[in-house]
Coordinates of C-alpha atoms in Angstrom, one line a residue:
M1 CA -12.5 -6.6 25.4
Q2 CA -13.3 -8.7 22.4
T3 CA -15.8 -7.8 19.7
R4 CA -17.9 -10.8 18.8
F5 CA -20.5 -9.3 16.5
R6 CA -20.5 -6.0 14.6
D7 CA -23.6 -3.8 14.3
F8 CA -24.8 -2.5 11.0
Q9 CA -25.7 1.0 10.1
G10 CA -26.6 2.9 6.9
C11 CA -24.6 5.8 5.4
E12 CA -26.8 8.8 5.0
F13 CA -24.8 10.0 2.0
C14 CA -24.5 6.9 -0.2
G15 CA -27.4 4.9 1.2
K16 CA -25.4 1.7 1.7
T17 CA -25.2 -0.4 4.8
Y18 CA -21.9 -1.3 6.3
T19 CA -20.6 -2.7 9.6
D20 CA -20.1 0.0 12.3
D21 CA -16.3 -0.3 12.0
K22 CA -16.5 1.3 8.5
F23 CA -17.8 4.6 9.8
K24 CA -16.0 7.7 11.0
M25 CA -17.2 10.9 12.8
V26 CA -16.8 14.0 10.6
L27 CA -17.3 17.6 11.1
I28 CA -19.2 19.3 8.2
D29 CA -18.7 23.0 7.9
N30 CA -20.7 25.0 5.3
E31 CA -17.9 27.7 5.3
K32 CA -20.3 30.6 5.2
D33 CA -19.7 33.9 7.1
G34 CA -21.5 35.1 10.2
A35 CA -24.8 33.8 11.3
D36 CA -25.2 31.6 8.2
N37 CA -22.2 29.5 9.3
E38 CA -23.2 25.9 10.4
K39 CA -21.1 23.1 11.6
R40 CA -22.5 19.6 12.1
I41 CA -21.1 16.3 13.2
Y42 CA -22.1 13.2 11.2
E43 CA -21.1 9.6 10.9
M44 CA -20.0 8.9 7.4
C45 CA -18.8 5.6 5.8
I46 CA -15.1 5.5 5.1
Y47 CA -15.8 5.2 1.4
C48 CA -17.8 8.5 1.2
R49 CA -15.1 10.1 3.4
E50 CA -12.4 9.2 0.9
K51 CA -14.6 10.3 -2.0
C52 CA -15.0 13.7 -0.3
K53 CA -11.3 14.0 -0.2
T54 CA -10.8 13.3 -3.9
D55 CA -14.0 14.7 -5.5
P56 CA -14.8 18.3 -4.8
A57 CA -18.3 18.1 -6.4
F58 CA -19.2 15.3 -4.0
E59 CA -17.9 17.2 -1.0
K60 CA -20.0 20.2 -2.0
E61 CA -23.1 17.9 -2.4
V62 CA -22.5 16.4 1.1
T63 CA -22.1 19.8 2.7
E64 CA -25.3 21.1 1.1
K65 CA -27.2 18.0 2.2

Protein backbone atom coordinates (compact mmCIF):
# COMPACT_ATOMS: atom_id res chain seq x y z
CA MET A 1 0.00 0.00 0.00
CA GLN A 2 1.31 3.42 -0.89
CA THR A 3 0.18 6.63 0.78
CA ARG A 4 -0.39 9.31 -1.82
CA PHE A 5 -1.82 12.10 0.30
CA ARG A 6 -1.79 12.70 4.04
CA ASP A 7 -4.77 13.99 5.98
CA PHE A 8 -4.39 16.89 8.38
CA GLN A 9 -5.62 17.15 11.93
CA GLY A 10 -5.30 19.61 14.78
CA CYS A 11 -3.60 18.91 18.08
CA GLU A 12 -5.97 19.50 20.96
CA PHE A 13 -3.13 20.55 23.25
CA CYS A 14 -1.07 23.04 21.21
CA GLY A 15 -3.75 24.04 18.70
CA LYS A 16 -1.49 23.51 15.67
CA THR A 17 -2.31 21.48 12.56
CA TYR A 18 -0.03 18.72 11.30
CA THR A 19 -0.22 15.79 8.90
CA ASP A 20 -1.67 12.65 10.42
CA ASP A 21 1.71 10.90 10.52
CA LYS A 22 2.81 13.38 13.22
CA PHE A 23 0.31 12.05 15.80
CA LYS A 24 0.56 9.26 18.36
CA MET A 25 -2.06 7.67 20.58
CA VAL A 26 -1.36 8.34 24.26
CA LEU A 27 -2.96 7.18 27.50
CA ILE A 28 -3.50 10.02 29.96
CA ASP A 29 -3.91 8.99 33.59
CA ASN A 30 -4.77 11.56 36.27
CA GLU A 31 -3.10 9.27 38.87
CA LYS A 32 -5.80 9.82 41.49
CA ASP A 33 -6.93 7.09 43.85
CA GLY A 34 -10.19 5.16 43.82
CA ALA A 35 -13.28 6.42 42.03
CA ASP A 36 -11.55 9.70 41.05
CA ASN A 37 -9.04 7.88 38.84
CA GLU A 38 -9.59 8.52 35.12
CA LYS A 39 -7.73 7.20 32.12
CA ARG A 40 -8.33 8.54 28.63
CA ILE A 41 -6.88 7.87 25.21
CA TYR A 42 -6.02 10.86 23.03
CA GLU A 43 -4.16 11.54 19.83
CA MET A 44 -1.37 13.99 20.52
CA CYS A 45 1.17 15.50 18.14
CA ILE A 46 4.69 14.18 18.51
CA TYR A 47 5.90 17.63 19.55
CA CYS A 48 3.53 17.88 22.52
CA ARG A 49 4.37 14.29 23.42
CA GLU A 50 8.07 15.12 23.58
CA LYS A 51 7.31 18.27 25.56
CA CYS A 52 5.38 16.18 28.10
CA LYS A 53 8.43 13.98 28.54
CA THR A 54 10.75 16.93 29.24
CA ASP A 55 8.46 19.49 30.94
CA PRO A 56 6.59 18.29 34.06
CA ALA A 57 4.49 21.49 34.19
CA PHE A 58 3.23 20.94 30.64
CA GLU A 59 2.49 17.28 31.41
CA LYS A 60 0.40 18.35 34.42
CA GLU A 61 -1.46 20.90 32.27
CA VAL A 62 -2.25 18.23 29.65
CA THR A 63 -3.45 15.80 32.32
CA GLU A 64 -5.75 18.38 33.88
CA LYS A 65 -7.17 19.38 30.49
